[in-house]
PDB file of C-alpha atoms in Angstrom:
ATOM      1  CA  MET A  24       0.000   0.000   0.000  1.00 94.00           C
ATOM      2  CA  ASN A  25       1.106   3.563  -0.606  1.00 98.00           C
ATOM      3  CA  ILE A  26       1.123   6.234   2.101  1.00 99.00           C
ATOM      4  CA  ALA A  27      -2.263   7.672   1.138  1.00 98.00           C
ATOM      5  CA  GLU A  28      -3.817   4.217   1.425  1.00 98.00           C
ATOM      6  CA  LYS A  29      -2.151   3.616   4.794  1.00 99.00           C
ATOM      7  CA  LEU A  30      -3.375   6.956   6.151  1.00 99.00           C
ATOM      8  CA  THR A  31      -6.883   6.197   4.926  1.00 99.00           C
ATOM      9  CA  GLY A  32      -6.814   2.741   6.475  1.00 98.00           C
ATOM     10  CA  PHE A  33      -5.676   4.151   9.813  1.00 98.00           C
ATOM     11  CA  ALA A  34      -8.355   6.853   9.961  1.00 99.00           C
ATOM     12  CA  GLU A  35     -11.388   5.005   8.615  1.00 98.00           C
ATOM     13  CA  PRO A  36     -12.189   3.480  12.044  1.00 98.00           C
ATOM     14  CA  LEU A  37     -12.067   6.995  13.519  1.00 98.00           C
ATOM     15  CA  CYS A  38     -14.792   8.314  11.211  1.00 98.00           C
ATOM     16  CA  GLY A  39     -17.871   6.829  12.836  1.00 97.00           C
ATOM     17  CA  ASP A  40     -20.823   9.001  11.828  1.00 97.00           C
ATOM     18  CA  SER A  41     -18.745  12.201  11.708  1.00 98.00           C
ATOM     19  CA  THR A  42     -19.606  14.736   9.044  1.00 98.00           C
ATOM     20  CA  ILE A  43     -18.087  17.974   7.804  1.00 99.00           C
ATOM     21  CA  SER A  44     -19.522  20.982   9.627  1.00 98.00           C
ATOM     22  CA  ASP A  45     -17.360  23.558   7.851  1.00 98.00           C
ATOM     23  CA  VAL A  46     -14.687  23.659   5.176  1.00 98.00           C
ATOM     24  CA  ARG A  47     -12.579  26.511   3.863  1.00 98.00           C
ATOM     25  CA  ILE A  48     -10.371  26.321   0.772  1.00 96.00           C
ATOM     26  CA  GLY A  49      -8.031  29.278   0.855  1.00 96.00           C
ATOM     27  CA  LEU A  50      -5.206  30.379  -1.393  1.00 95.00           C
ATOM     28  CA  GLY A  51      -2.511  29.066   0.948  1.00 96.00           C
ATOM     29  CA  TYR A  52      -4.240  26.463   3.109  1.00 98.00           C
ATOM     30  CA  SER A  53      -7.493  24.571   3.408  1.00 98.00           C
ATOM     31  CA  CYS A  54      -9.179  23.484   6.615  1.00 99.00           C
ATOM     32  CA  VAL A  55     -11.869  20.964   7.478  1.00 99.00           C
ATOM     33  CA  GLU A  56     -13.932  21.105  10.666  1.00 99.00           C
ATOM     34  CA  LEU A  57     -15.945  18.072  11.739  1.00 99.00           C
ATOM     35  CA  ASP A  58     -19.129  17.941  13.764  1.00 98.00           C
ATOM     36  CA  ASN A  59     -17.158  16.398  16.653  1.00 96.00           C
ATOM     37  CA  GLY A  60     -15.069  19.573  16.921  1.00 96.00           C
ATOM     38  CA  GLY A  61     -11.964  18.203  15.260  1.00 98.00           C
ATOM     39  CA  MET A  62     -10.218  20.466  12.771  1.00 99.00           C
ATOM     40  CA  GLY A  63      -7.317  19.849  10.418  1.00 99.00           C
ATOM     41  CA  VAL A  64      -5.418  21.958   7.926  1.00 99.00           C
ATOM     42  CA  ALA A  65      -3.575  21.139   4.715  1.00 99.00           C
ATOM     43  CA  TRP A  66      -1.757  23.048   2.009  1.00 97.00           C
ATOM     44  CA  THR A  67      -3.854  24.217  -0.941  1.00 96.00           C
ATOM     45  CA  PRO A  68      -2.457  23.401  -4.413  1.00 93.00           C
ATOM     46  CA  SER A  69      -2.072  26.548  -6.473  1.00 80.00           C
ATOM     47  CA  ARG A  70      -4.159  25.823  -9.573  1.00 65.00           C
ATOM     48  CA  SER A  71      -6.458  23.318 -11.185  1.00 57.00           C
ATOM     49  CA  PRO A  72      -4.629  21.564 -14.063  1.00 57.00           C
ATOM     50  CA  THR A  73      -7.845  21.457 -16.078  1.00 58.00           C
ATOM     51  CA  GLY A  74      -7.913  25.213 -16.677  1.00 64.00           C
ATOM     52  CA  SER A  75     -11.531  25.285 -15.530  1.00 70.00           C
ATOM     53  CA  CYS A  76     -12.763  27.968 -13.148  1.00 75.00           C
ATOM     54  CA  THR A  77     -14.305  25.146 -11.096  1.00 71.00           C
ATOM     55  CA  HIS A  78     -11.532  23.724  -8.937  1.00 81.00           C
ATOM     56  CA  LEU A  79     -13.580  21.257  -6.899  1.00 80.00           C
ATOM     57  CA  SER A  80     -16.502  19.404  -8.444  1.00 80.00           C
ATOM     58  CA  HIS A  81     -18.072  18.861  -5.001  1.00 84.00           C
ATOM     59  CA  ALA A  82     -18.223  22.579  -4.222  1.00 87.00           C
ATOM     60  CA  GLY A  83     -21.517  23.579  -2.602  1.00 87.00           C
ATOM     61  CA  GLY A  84     -22.149  20.100  -1.267  1.00 88.00           C
ATOM     62  CA  LEU A  85     -19.424  19.604   1.316  1.00 93.00           C
ATOM     63  CA  LEU A  86     -21.300  20.588   4.466  1.00 97.00           C
ATOM     64  CA  GLY A  87     -22.811  17.480   5.990  1.00 97.00           C
ATOM     65  CA  LEU A  88     -20.644  15.204   3.856  1.00 97.00           C
ATOM     66  CA  ALA A  89     -19.534  12.060   5.691  1.00 98.00           C
ATOM     67  CA  ALA A  90     -15.958  12.317   6.948  1.00 98.00           C
ATOM     68  CA  LYS A  91     -15.342   8.847   5.536  1.00 98.00           C
ATOM     69  CA  GLU A  92     -16.149  10.183   2.062  1.00 98.00           C
ATOM     70  CA  SER A  93     -13.836  13.217   2.215  1.00 98.00           C
ATOM     71  CA  LEU A  94     -11.117  11.100   3.842  1.00 99.00           C
ATOM     72  CA  SER A  95     -11.218   8.802   0.805  1.00 98.00           C
ATOM     73  CA  TRP A  96     -10.129  11.762  -1.337  1.00 97.00           C
ATOM     74  CA  LEU A  97      -6.596  11.198  -0.087  1.00 98.00           C
ATOM     75  CA  ASN A  98      -6.503   8.650  -2.908  1.00 97.00           C
ATOM     76  CA  SER A  99      -8.015  10.973  -5.518  1.00 96.00           C
ATOM     77  CA  ASP A 100      -6.401  11.797  -8.847  1.00 94.00           C
ATOM     78  CA  THR A 101      -7.147  15.477  -8.154  1.00 94.00           C
ATOM     79  CA  MET A 102      -4.694  17.457  -6.018  1.00 94.00           C
ATOM     80  CA  LEU A 103      -7.305  19.704  -4.445  1.00 94.00           C
ATOM     81  CA  GLU A 104      -9.387  16.700  -3.413  1.00 97.00           C
ATOM     82  CA  ARG A 105      -6.250  15.174  -1.880  1.00 98.00           C
ATOM     83  CA  ALA A 106      -5.754  18.400   0.091  1.00 98.00           C
ATOM     84  CA  VAL A 107      -9.288  18.193   1.495  1.00 98.00           C
ATOM     85  CA  GLY A 108      -8.688  14.512   2.204  1.00 98.00           C
ATOM     86  CA  LEU A 109      -5.516  15.283   4.161  1.00 99.00           C
ATOM     87  CA  ALA A 110      -7.239  18.076   6.104  1.00 99.00           C
ATOM     88  CA  THR A 111      -9.995  15.573   6.943  1.00 99.00           C
ATOM     89  CA  PHE A 112      -7.396  13.066   8.117  1.00 99.00           C
ATOM     90  CA  ASN A 113      -5.783  15.688  10.329  1.00 99.00           C
ATOM     91  CA  ALA A 114      -9.173  16.611  11.798  1.00 99.00           C
ATOM     92  CA  LEU A 115      -9.907  12.970  12.636  1.00 99.00           C
ATOM     93  CA  ASN A 116      -6.398  12.320  13.932  1.00 98.00           C
ATOM     94  CA  SER A 117      -6.532  15.404  16.176  1.00 97.00           C
ATOM     95  CA  LYS A 118      -8.634  13.377  18.618  1.00 94.00           C
ATOM     96  CA  VAL A 119      -6.000  10.611  18.947  1.00 96.00           C
ATOM     97  CA  SER A 120      -3.880  10.785  22.110  1.00 92.00           C
ATOM     98  CA  ARG A 121      -0.110  10.491  21.501  1.00 93.00           C
ATOM     99  CA  ASN A 122       3.138  11.156  23.320  1.00 93.00           C
ATOM    100  CA  PHE A 123       3.794  14.566  21.803  1.00 95.00           C
ATOM    101  CA  VAL A 124       6.762  16.780  22.554  1.00 95.00           C
ATOM    102  CA  ASP A 125       6.634  20.525  22.024  1.00 92.00           C
ATOM    103  CA  ASP A 126      10.357  21.092  21.403  1.00 92.00           C
ATOM    104  CA  GLU A 127      11.169  22.973  18.217  1.00 92.00           C
ATOM    105  CA  ALA A 128      11.223  20.558  15.280  1.00 95.00           C
ATOM    106  CA  ILE A 129      14.730  21.258  13.968  1.00 95.00           C
ATOM    107  CA  SER A 130      16.343  21.099  17.404  1.00 95.00           C
ATOM    108  CA  LEU A 131      15.019  17.561  17.770  1.00 96.00           C
ATOM    109  CA  LEU A 132      17.079  16.512  14.731  1.00 97.00           C
ATOM    110  CA  LYS A 133      20.323  17.358  16.587  1.00 96.00           C
ATOM    111  CA  LEU A 134      22.093  18.454  13.409  1.00 97.00           C
ATOM    112  CA  GLN A 135      25.880  18.182  13.437  1.00 96.00           C
ATOM    113  CA  ALA A 136      28.533  20.139  11.551  1.00 97.00           C
ATOM    114  CA  GLY A 137      29.478  18.425   8.330  1.00 97.00           C
ATOM    115  CA  GLU A 138      26.266  16.472   7.938  1.00 97.00           C
ATOM    116  CA  HIS A 139      24.528  16.466   4.580  1.00 96.00           C
ATOM    117  CA  VAL A 140      20.952  17.711   4.980  1.00 96.00           C
ATOM    118  CA  VAL A 141      18.437  17.551   2.142  1.00 95.00           C
ATOM    119  CA  MET A 142      15.362  19.756   2.396  1.00 94.00           C
ATOM    120  CA  ILE A 143      12.454  18.776   0.148  1.00 94.00           C
ATOM    121  CA  GLY A 144      10.356  21.923  -0.092  1.00 91.00           C
ATOM    122  CA  HIS A 145      11.856  25.302   0.742  1.00 88.00           C
ATOM    123  CA  PHE A 146      11.214  26.147   4.402  1.00 91.00           C
ATOM    124  CA  ALA A 147      12.672  29.665   4.221  1.00 87.00           C
ATOM    125  CA  PRO A 148      12.207  30.561   7.925  1.00 90.00           C
ATOM    126  CA  ILE A 149      14.518  27.729   9.051  1.00 93.00           C
ATOM    127  CA  GLU A 150      17.069  27.757   6.215  1.00 92.00           C
ATOM    128  CA  GLN A 151      19.631  30.042   7.878  1.00 92.00           C
ATOM    129  CA  ARG A 152      19.284  28.330  11.241  1.00 93.00           C
ATOM    130  CA  ILE A 153      20.111  24.990   9.637  1.00 95.00           C
ATOM    131  CA  LYS A 154      23.132  26.420   7.824  1.00 94.00           C
ATOM    132  CA  LYS A 155      24.474  27.875  11.083  1.00 95.00           C
ATOM    133  CA  THR A 156      24.916  24.349  12.439  1.00 96.00           C
ATOM    134  CA  GLY A 157      27.707  23.853   9.914  1.00 97.00           C
ATOM    135  CA  CYS A 158      25.872  21.192   7.951  1.00 96.00           C
ATOM    136  CA  ARG A 159      25.731  21.125   4.165  1.00 94.00           C
ATOM    137  CA  LEU A 160      22.191  21.998   3.109  1.00 93.00           C
ATOM    138  CA  GLU A 161      20.714  21.041  -0.250  1.00 91.00           C
ATOM    139  CA  ILE A 162      17.248  22.352  -1.097  1.00 89.00           C
ATOM    140  CA  ILE A 163      14.996  20.699  -3.655  1.00 88.00           C
ATOM    141  CA  GLU A 164      11.886  22.685  -4.544  1.00 83.00           C
ATOM    142  CA  LEU A 165       9.097  21.726  -6.925  1.00 73.00           C
ATOM    143  CA  ASP A 166       8.056  25.351  -7.477  1.00 67.00           C
ATOM    144  CA  PRO A 167      10.605  27.125  -9.736  1.00 57.00           C
ATOM    145  CA  GLY A 168       8.916  30.408  -8.846  1.00 59.00           C
ATOM    146  CA  LYS A 169      10.244  30.275  -5.280  1.00 60.00           C
ATOM    147  CA  PRO A 170      12.917  32.957  -4.639  1.00 53.00           C
ATOM    148  CA  GLY A 171      16.525  32.242  -3.792  1.00 51.00           C
ATOM    149  CA  ASN A 172      19.328  30.044  -5.052  1.00 50.00           C
ATOM    150  CA  LEU A 173      17.547  26.709  -4.918  1.00 50.00           C
ATOM    151  CA  GLY A 174      18.092  23.328  -6.437  1.00 51.00           C
ATOM    152  CA  ILE A 175      15.052  22.792  -8.637  1.00 47.00           C
ATOM    153  CA  LEU A 176      13.524  19.357  -8.844  1.00 47.00           C
ATOM    154  CA  ASN A 177      13.228  18.438 -12.509  1.00 45.00           C
ATOM    155  CA  THR A 178      10.280  16.820 -14.233  1.00 37.00           C
ATOM    156  CA  ARG A 179      11.908  13.387 -13.926  1.00 46.00           C
ATOM    157  CA  GLN A 180      11.570  13.742 -10.151  1.00 56.00           C
ATOM    158  CA  ASP A 181      15.223  12.966  -9.488  1.00 67.00           C
ATOM    159  CA  PHE A 182      15.440  12.385  -5.743  1.00 83.00           C
ATOM    160  CA  SER A 183      18.954  10.907  -5.822  1.00 86.00           C
ATOM    161  CA  ALA A 184      20.222  13.419  -3.231  1.00 89.00           C
ATOM    162  CA  LEU A 185      18.101  11.627  -0.639  1.00 93.00           C
ATOM    163  CA  ALA A 186      20.117   8.445  -1.126  1.00 93.00           C
ATOM    164  CA  ARG A 187      23.270  10.275   0.009  1.00 93.00           C
ATOM    165  CA  CYS A 188      21.994  12.472   2.836  1.00 96.00           C
ATOM    166  CA  ASP A 189      22.426  12.111   6.584  1.00 98.00           C
ATOM    167  CA  VAL A 190      19.221  13.976   7.435  1.00 98.00           C
ATOM    168  CA  ALA A 191      16.105  14.645   5.367  1.00 98.00           C
ATOM    169  CA  ILE A 192      13.538  17.388   5.966  1.00 98.00           C
ATOM    170  CA  ILE A 193      10.456  16.671   3.874  1.00 97.00           C
ATOM    171  CA  THR A 194       7.417  18.854   3.384  1.00 96.00           C
ATOM    172  CA  ALA A 195       4.108  17.154   4.126  1.00 98.00           C
ATOM    173  CA  THR A 196       2.745  18.732   0.947  1.00 96.00           C
ATOM    174  CA  SER A 197       4.500  15.813  -0.759  1.00 96.00           C
ATOM    175  CA  ILE A 198       1.443  13.752   0.237  1.00 98.00           C
ATOM    176  CA  ILE A 199      -0.787  16.117  -1.720  1.00 97.00           C
ATOM    177  CA  ASN A 200       1.414  16.306  -4.811  1.00 94.00           C
ATOM    178  CA  LYS A 201       1.928  12.524  -4.756  1.00 94.00           C
ATOM    179  CA  THR A 202       5.705  12.555  -4.465  1.00 94.00           C
ATOM    180  CA  ILE A 203       5.859  11.126  -0.936  1.00 97.00           C
ATOM    181  CA  ASP A 204       6.215   7.473  -1.949  1.00 97.00           C
ATOM    182  CA  ALA A 205       9.050   8.209  -4.381  1.00 94.00           C
ATOM    183  CA  LEU A 206      10.779  10.310  -1.715  1.00 96.00           C
ATOM    184  CA  LEU A 207      10.572   7.523   0.847  1.00 97.00           C
ATOM    185  CA  ALA A 208      11.843   4.979  -1.653  1.00 95.00           C
ATOM    186  CA  ALA A 209      14.852   7.165  -2.448  1.00 95.00           C
ATOM    187  CA  MET A 210      16.007   7.396   1.172  1.00 95.00           C
ATOM    188  CA  GLN A 211      18.669   4.800   1.930  1.00 91.00           C
ATOM    189  CA  ASN A 212      21.219   5.907   4.515  1.00 92.00           C
ATOM    190  CA  SER A 213      19.710   8.786   6.500  1.00 96.00           C
ATOM    191  CA  ARG A 214      20.062   8.663  10.287  1.00 97.00           C
ATOM    192  CA  ALA A 215      17.023  10.951  10.726  1.00 98.00           C
ATOM    193  CA  ALA A 216      14.147  12.269   8.650  1.00 98.00           C
ATOM    194  CA  VAL A 217      11.287  14.590   9.554  1.00 98.00           C
ATOM    195  CA  LEU A 218       7.947  15.165   7.862  1.00 99.00           C
ATOM    196  CA  LEU A 219       7.347  18.851   8.501  1.00 98.00           C
ATOM    197  CA  GLY A 220       4.680  21.531   8.281  1.00 97.00           C
ATOM    198  CA  PRO A 221       1.082  22.204   9.349  1.00 98.00           C
ATOM    199  CA  SER A 222      -0.164  19.633   6.806  1.00 98.00           C
ATOM    200  CA  THR A 223       1.799  16.840   8.522  1.00 99.00           C
ATOM    201  CA  PRO A 224      -0.260  13.813   9.553  1.00 99.00           C
ATOM    202  CA  LEU A 225       0.964  13.081  13.079  1.00 98.00           C
ATOM    203  CA  CYS A 226       0.625   9.357  12.511  1.00 98.00           C
ATOM    204  CA  PRO A 227       3.736   7.186  12.873  1.00 97.00           C
ATOM    205  CA  GLU A 228       1.645   4.061  12.273  1.00 97.00           C
ATOM    206  CA  ALA A 229       1.165   4.916   8.603  1.00 98.00           C
ATOM    207  CA  PHE A 230       4.923   5.315   8.080  1.00 98.00           C
ATOM    208  CA  ALA A 231       6.114   2.163   9.829  1.00 96.00           C
ATOM    209  CA  GLY A 232       8.920   0.568   7.843  1.00 95.00           C
ATOM    210  CA  THR A 233      10.024   3.862   6.251  1.00 97.00           C
ATOM    211  CA  ARG A 234      13.022   6.024   7.203  1.00 97.00           C
ATOM    212  CA  ILE A 235      10.855   8.798   8.672  1.00 98.00           C
ATOM    213  CA  THR A 236      11.830   9.197  12.323  1.00 98.00           C
ATOM    214  CA  GLN A 237       9.932  12.338  13.311  1.00 98.00           C
ATOM    215  CA  PHE A 238       6.624  14.001  12.514  1.00 98.00           C
ATOM    216  CA  SER A 239       6.355  17.719  13.235  1.00 98.00           C
ATOM    217  CA  GLY A 240       2.947  19.241  12.624  1.00 98.00           C
ATOM    218  CA  ALA A 241       0.213  21.145  14.402  1.00 97.00           C
ATOM    219  CA  HIS A 242      -3.134  20.984  16.148  1.00 98.00           C
ATOM    220  CA  VAL A 243      -5.666  23.789  15.838  1.00 98.00           C
ATOM    221  CA  LEU A 244      -6.153  25.784  19.040  1.00 98.00           C
ATOM    222  CA  GLN A 245      -8.662  28.366  17.818  1.00 98.00           C
ATOM    223  CA  PRO A 246     -10.819  27.087  14.947  1.00 98.00           C
ATOM    224  CA  GLY A 247     -12.543  30.424  14.363  1.00 98.00           C
ATOM    225  CA  LYS A 248      -9.254  32.242  13.887  1.00 99.00           C
ATOM    226  CA  ILE A 249      -7.897  29.556  11.588  1.00 99.00           C
ATOM    227  CA  LYS A 250     -11.023  29.613   9.436  1.00 99.00           C
ATOM    228  CA  ALA A 251     -10.818  33.386   9.100  1.00 99.00           C
ATOM    229  CA  ILE A 252      -7.120  33.355   8.174  1.00 99.00           C
ATOM    230  CA  VAL A 253      -7.516  30.510   5.688  1.00 98.00           C
ATOM    231  CA  SER A 254     -10.553  32.142   4.074  1.00 98.00           C
ATOM    232  CA  GLN A 255      -8.706  35.437   3.700  1.00 98.00           C
ATOM    233  CA  GLY A 256      -5.639  33.980   1.984  1.00 97.00           C
ATOM    234  CA  GLY A 257      -3.341  33.590   4.980  1.00 97.00           C
ATOM    235  CA  GLY A 258      -0.620  31.026   5.532  1.00 96.00           C
ATOM    236  CA  THR A 259       1.609  29.570   8.212  1.00 96.00           C
ATOM    237  CA  MET A 260       3.025  32.834   9.529  1.00 95.00           C
ATOM    238  CA  LEU A 261      -0.479  34.160  10.259  1.00 98.00           C
ATOM    239  CA  MET A 262      -1.859  30.850  11.530  1.00 98.00           C
ATOM    240  CA  LYS A 263       1.009  29.972  13.870  1.00 96.00           C
ATOM    241  CA  ASN A 264      -0.355  31.903  16.876  1.00 96.00           C
ATOM    242  CA  PHE A 265      -3.522  29.821  16.731  1.00 99.00           C
ATOM    243  CA  LEU A 266      -1.849  26.431  16.281  1.00 98.00           C
ATOM    244  CA  GLN A 267      -0.068  24.186  18.758  1.00 97.00           C
ATOM    245  CA  PHE A 268       3.040  22.744  17.135  1.00 97.00           C
ATOM    246  CA  HIS A 269       3.928  19.223  18.206  1.00 94.00           C
ATOM    247  CA  SER A 270       6.344  16.474  17.268  1.00 97.00           C
ATOM    248  CA  VAL A 271       6.068  12.739  17.652  1.00 96.00           C
ATOM    249  CA  SER A 272       8.792  10.218  16.916  1.00 94.00           C
ATOM    250  CA  ILE A 273       8.895   6.641  15.755  1.00 87.00           C
TER     251      ILE A 273
END
C-alpha cells in the first residue's frame, strides 16, 4: 500500500458518523472542521490543471458530507481533493492521544557540523538556522517560482540526493502532490528524517517501515481564527499563533 492508502486505512475506524460541519479552501491552506469539533489543515495546491474555473466538483455540497467520504479523497487523482482529504485526516487524527513533545522541530534533529541535509520543499524561515549548524544543506523545490538560489527538482523527479543524505527534511505537501512514496523509496542511509509543516499527519503508524523518524505538525487551538485566516488567503506565519506545534517520533 502507498502512504495515502495507509493513512486512509488508519483513519477510517475513527470516522464513525462524523460529518463535515465547515470547510474553507483558501489560497494558501485549506481546513476541514468536523461535527465532533476536530479540525485539520492542509496546504492548498495553487491551480487546477484542467484550466476550468471550477476547482472542486463537489463545491456547494461539502457541508454534511460524511468524513469517511472526504477522507477517501486522499486517494483521488485530483490534487485539491487530496488536500481536502488530508485536512480531513488531520481533523480525525486530532482526537487521537499520543506522546507529543513541544520542542522545536529542527532542534530535535540534533544536526551536526558536516552532515549532509536535504530539504524537500523550501522552508525559508529555518534555512539560515540549519546552515548555522555547519551542515551542508541542499534544497529541492518543486516550485521554480520560489525565490533564492535553490536546487530545482526536474520533471523526472530525481530524488537521488536523498540516497546520500544524513538527514532529510520533507514537506508534508508531498502527500498532496503525490511525491511522498518516491521520496521515501529514495532514502537509503539517513540517520534521521522529519515530515514537517502544518499539513503533517501526526501518525507514525502509517509510516512504519520507512526512514521517517519524526513528525512535526500542528493541532488547531482556535478554529474560528484559523477559518478566518484561511478564508482570507493567509498562511503559516499568520496561523502559527492559533496552532499548537507538536512532534512525535517513531
